[in-house]
Amino acid sequence: MKKLLVICLFSVMLSGCEKPQQTLDGSNVESLRISIVEMRNSLPLDEQTRFDEAIELAILNDINFNDLVIAGRHKNADVITRKMCQSLDGKTVKEIFLQAEEIKVQKLAFK
């Protein structure tokens, strides 16, 4: 009985040791840049290239041509950077990969 209790306690302790998933901090551009670099560096080498492509897709997909024109007219890129930061804020690696796959599927559907 004691052995069973020890095994149960040990398994509960191990399940509590799971590392929380790293998320992007989109509070400002610098925080986003730093968290992207940290997240990228935490991945295995073969996943880093995939992550780079996924981040690029996610960022470019959220840029609206009308927003670019308006920002250009007013010489104010803050609208674009704020939108970019907000769209990536709190996302995990899995969510970024999933978003990139969804974007690819959408682009294929428009062809």
Coordinates of C-alpha atoms in Angstrom, one line a residue:
M1 CA 0.0 0.0 0.0
K2 CA 2.8 2.4 0.9
K3 CA 4.5 1.6 -2.4
L4 CA 1.4 2.5 -4.3
L5 CA 1.1 5.8 -2.4
V6 CA 4.7 6.6 -3.2
I7 CA 4.2 5.9 -6.9
C8 CA 1.1 8.0 -7.0
L9 CA 2.8 10.9 -5.2
F10 CA 5.8 10.6 -7.5
S11 CA 3.6 10.7 -10.6
V12 CA 1.7 13.7 -9.4
M13 CA 5.0 15.5 -8.7
L14 CA 6.3 14.8 -12.2
S15 CA 3.1 15.9 -13.8
G16 CA 3.4 19.3 -12.0
C17 CA 6.9 19.7 -13.4
E18 CA 5.7 20.3 -17.0
K19 CA 7.4 23.4 -18.5
P20 CA 4.8 26.1 -19.3
Q21 CA 4.6 27.0 -23.0
Q22 CA 6.5 30.1 -24.0
T23 CA 4.4 32.8 -25.5
L24 CA 5.2 35.9 -27.5
D25 CA 5.0 39.3 -25.7
G26 CA 3.4 41.8 -28.1
S27 CA 3.2 44.6 -25.6
N28 CA 5.6 46.6 -27.8
V29 CA 7.9 46.0 -30.8
E30 CA 11.1 45.5 -28.8
S31 CA 9.4 43.0 -26.4
L32 CA 8.0 41.2 -29.5
R33 CA 11.4 41.0 -31.2
I34 CA 13.1 39.7 -28.0
S35 CA 10.4 37.1 -27.4
I36 CA 10.5 35.9 -31.1
V37 CA 14.3 35.5 -30.8
E38 CA 14.0 33.6 -27.5
M39 CA 11.2 31.4 -28.8
R40 CA 13.2 30.6 -32.0
N41 CA 16.3 29.8 -30.0
S42 CA 14.4 27.4 -27.8
L43 CA 13.4 25.3 -30.9
P44 CA 15.5 22.5 -32.5
L45 CA 17.5 23.6 -35.5
D46 CA 15.1 21.9 -38.0
E47 CA 12.1 23.7 -36.5
Q48 CA 13.8 27.2 -36.5
T49 CA 13.5 27.6 -40.3
R50 CA 9.9 26.5 -40.2
F51 CA 9.3 29.0 -37.3
D52 CA 10.9 31.8 -39.3
E53 CA 8.6 31.2 -42.2
A54 CA 5.6 30.9 -40.0
I55 CA 6.3 34.2 -38.2
E56 CA 6.9 36.0 -41.6
L57 CA 3.6 34.6 -42.9
A58 CA 1.7 35.6 -39.8
I59 CA 3.1 39.2 -39.8
L60 CA 2.6 39.8 -43.5
N61 CA -0.9 38.3 -43.5
D62 CA -2.0 40.8 -40.8
I63 CA -0.9 43.8 -42.8
N64 CA -3.8 45.4 -44.7
F65 CA -3.0 47.5 -47.8
N66 CA -5.4 50.2 -46.8
D67 CA -3.6 50.5 -43.4
L68 CA -0.3 50.9 -45.2
V69 CA -1.7 53.7 -47.4
I70 CA -3.2 55.5 -44.4
A71 CA 0.0 55.1 -42.4
G72 CA 2.0 56.4 -45.4
R73 CA -0.2 59.4 -45.8
H74 CA 0.1 60.3 -42.2
K75 CA 3.7 59.2 -41.9
N76 CA 2.7 57.1 -38.9
A77 CA 3.8 53.5 -38.9
D78 CA 2.5 53.1 -35.3
V79 CA -0.8 51.7 -36.6
I80 CA 0.9 48.9 -38.5
T81 CA 3.3 48.0 -35.7
R82 CA 0.6 48.1 -33.0
K83 CA -1.6 45.8 -35.2
M84 CA 1.4 43.4 -35.7
C85 CA 2.2 43.3 -32.0
Q86 CA -1.4 42.7 -31.0
S87 CA -1.9 39.9 -33.6
L88 CA 1.1 37.9 -32.2
D89 CA 0.7 38.7 -28.5
G90 CA 0.3 35.6 -26.3
K91 CA 0.8 33.1 -29.2
T92 CA 2.7 29.9 -28.6
V93 CA 4.9 28.1 -31.2
K94 CA 2.0 25.6 -31.9
E95 CA -0.4 28.5 -32.5
I96 CA 2.0 30.2 -34.8
F97 CA 2.6 27.1 -36.8
L98 CA -1.2 26.5 -37.0
Q99 CA -1.9 30.1 -38.1
A100 CA 0.8 29.7 -40.9
E101 CA -0.8 26.5 -42.1
E102 CA -4.3 28.2 -42.2
I103 CA -2.9 31.1 -44.2
K104 CA -1.3 28.7 -46.7
V105 CA -4.6 26.9 -47.1
Q106 CA -6.5 30.2 -47.6
K107 CA -4.0 31.3 -50.2
L108 CA -4.3 28.0 -52.1
A109 CA -8.1 28.3 -52.0
F110 CA -7.9 31.7 -53.7
K111 CA -5.9 30.4 -56.6

